[in-house]
Amino acid sequence: MKIIFLSLITIVFSIGLLGGLSLSGDYDVQIAESGLVSNTLIIVGDITFVMEKDGSERISIPFNRTCIPNIFSIPGKKPRIVLDLKDVSQCLGKSKISTSGLLIQQVRTHLDKKEGKLRIVLDLNPSMDYHVAPSYYETENVLCIEVTRK
């Protein structure tokens, strides 16, 4: 079982291009000035799962403002894709989403209200190899994670 992230840097790079940011120089200052960093706590909307006709599977995660989660994979007998977010005040929707997918078996969420940390876990079918492509739509504040068979 192998998980390949097609473009982890795509999220940061596409936000940089869309927001007119430079990836060099005073990047942190530019992010703060662009509004990508905010004092407003994050509210995560209802997470949705879609199975596409081409066999790919996608989850969409809406936010009330721009945010970039830490995304990583856990390989092994129970492969997972994990998203960690900070400064979250609410996660709307279910804490466990069963899917009818071949690739993504279920989506689980856990919000630690005391720490303001949200973890979103995509449990994957262990018998397959994957390509994972995160995309962030800044205008809508929606993060999509598309999973396809390798």
PDB file of N, CA and C in Angstrom, residues 1-6 55-56 103 127-132 147-150:
ATOM      1  N   MET A   1       0.849  -1.172   0.000  1.00  0.00           N
ATOM      2  CA  MET A   1       0.000   0.000   0.000  1.00  0.00           C
ATOM      3  C   MET A   1       0.895   1.235   0.000  1.00  0.00           C
ATOM      4  N   LYS A   2       0.639   2.104  -0.921  1.00  0.00           N
ATOM      5  CA  LYS A   2       1.476   3.293  -1.069  1.00  0.00           C
ATOM      6  C   LYS A   2       0.568   4.502  -1.273  1.00  0.00           C
ATOM      7  N   ILE A   3       0.864   5.590  -0.585  1.00  0.00           N
ATOM      8  CA  ILE A   3       0.115   6.828  -0.733  1.00  0.00           C
ATOM      9  C   ILE A   3       1.065   7.875  -1.282  1.00  0.00           C
ATOM     10  N   ILE A   4       0.688   8.497  -2.381  1.00  0.00           N
ATOM     11  CA  ILE A   4       1.529   9.528  -2.984  1.00  0.00           C
ATOM     12  C   ILE A   4       0.757  10.839  -3.002  1.00  0.00           C
ATOM     13  N   PHE A   5       1.329  11.862  -2.384  1.00  0.00           N
ATOM     14  CA  PHE A   5       0.746  13.189  -2.444  1.00  0.00           C
ATOM     15  C   PHE A   5       1.249  13.854  -3.707  1.00  0.00           C
ATOM     16  N   LEU A   6       0.336  14.136  -4.619  1.00  0.00           N
ATOM     17  CA  LEU A   6       0.726  14.751  -5.875  1.00  0.00           C
ATOM     18  C   LEU A   6       1.269  16.146  -5.685  1.00  0.00           C
ATOM     19  N   GLY A  55     -13.982   7.361 -11.061  1.00  0.00           N
ATOM     20  CA  GLY A  55     -13.433   6.484 -10.033  1.00  0.00           C
ATOM     21  C   GLY A  55     -12.731   7.205  -8.907  1.00  0.00           C
ATOM     22  N   SER A  56     -12.481   8.494  -9.064  1.00  0.00           N
ATOM     23  CA  SER A  56     -11.854   9.254  -7.978  1.00  0.00           C
ATOM     24  C   SER A  56     -12.888   9.532  -6.887  1.00  0.00           C
ATOM     25  N   LEU A 103     -12.181   3.665  -2.205  1.00  0.00           N
ATOM     26  CA  LEU A 103     -10.891   4.168  -1.740  1.00  0.00           C
ATOM     27  C   LEU A 103     -10.982   4.715  -0.324  1.00  0.00           C
ATOM     28  N   SER A 127      -5.930  -2.235   0.638  1.00  0.00           N
ATOM     29  CA  SER A 127      -5.469  -3.102  -0.455  1.00  0.00           C
ATOM     30  C   SER A 127      -5.118  -2.344  -1.735  1.00  0.00           C
ATOM     31  N   MET A 128      -5.064  -1.009  -1.687  1.00  0.00           N
ATOM     32  CA  MET A 128      -4.808  -0.227  -2.892  1.00  0.00           C
ATOM     33  C   MET A 128      -3.686   0.774  -2.687  1.00  0.00           C
ATOM     34  N   ASP A 129      -3.139   1.245  -3.808  1.00  0.00           N
ATOM     35  CA  ASP A 129      -2.181   2.342  -3.809  1.00  0.00           C
ATOM     36  C   ASP A 129      -2.910   3.596  -4.253  1.00  0.00           C
ATOM     37  N   TYR A 130      -2.469   4.763  -3.754  1.00  0.00           N
ATOM     38  CA  TYR A 130      -3.229   5.993  -3.941  1.00  0.00           C
ATOM     39  C   TYR A 130      -2.394   7.156  -4.453  1.00  0.00           C
ATOM     40  N   HIS A 131      -3.071   8.051  -5.133  1.00  0.00           N
ATOM     41  CA  HIS A 131      -2.591   9.412  -5.392  1.00  0.00           C
ATOM     42  C   HIS A 131      -3.528  10.315  -4.594  1.00  0.00           C
ATOM     43  N   VAL A 132      -2.965  11.263  -3.875  1.00  0.00           N
ATOM     44  CA  VAL A 132      -3.766  12.191  -3.078  1.00  0.00           C
ATOM     45  C   VAL A 132      -3.440  13.601  -3.540  1.00  0.00           C
ATOM     46  N   VAL A 147      -8.794  11.666  -3.914  1.00  0.00           N
ATOM     47  CA  VAL A 147      -8.045  10.420  -3.820  1.00  0.00           C
ATOM     48  C   VAL A 147      -8.354   9.592  -5.061  1.00  0.00           C
ATOM     49  N   THR A 148      -7.293   9.162  -5.756  1.00  0.00           N
ATOM     50  CA  THR A 148      -7.454   8.324  -6.942  1.00  0.00           C
ATOM     51  C   THR A 148      -6.564   7.104  -6.796  1.00  0.00           C
ATOM     52  N   ARG A 149      -6.915   6.085  -7.542  1.00  0.00           N
ATOM     53  CA  ARG A 149      -6.104   4.872  -7.586  1.00  0.00           C
ATOM     54  C   ARG A 149      -4.842   5.117  -8.356  1.00  0.00           C
ATOM     55  N   LYS A 150      -3.753   4.579  -7.895  1.00  0.00           N
ATOM     56  CA  LYS A 150      -2.478   4.731  -8.602  1.00  0.00           C
ATOM     57  C   LYS A 150      -2.420   3.774  -9.761  1.00  0.00           C
TER      58      LYS A 150
END
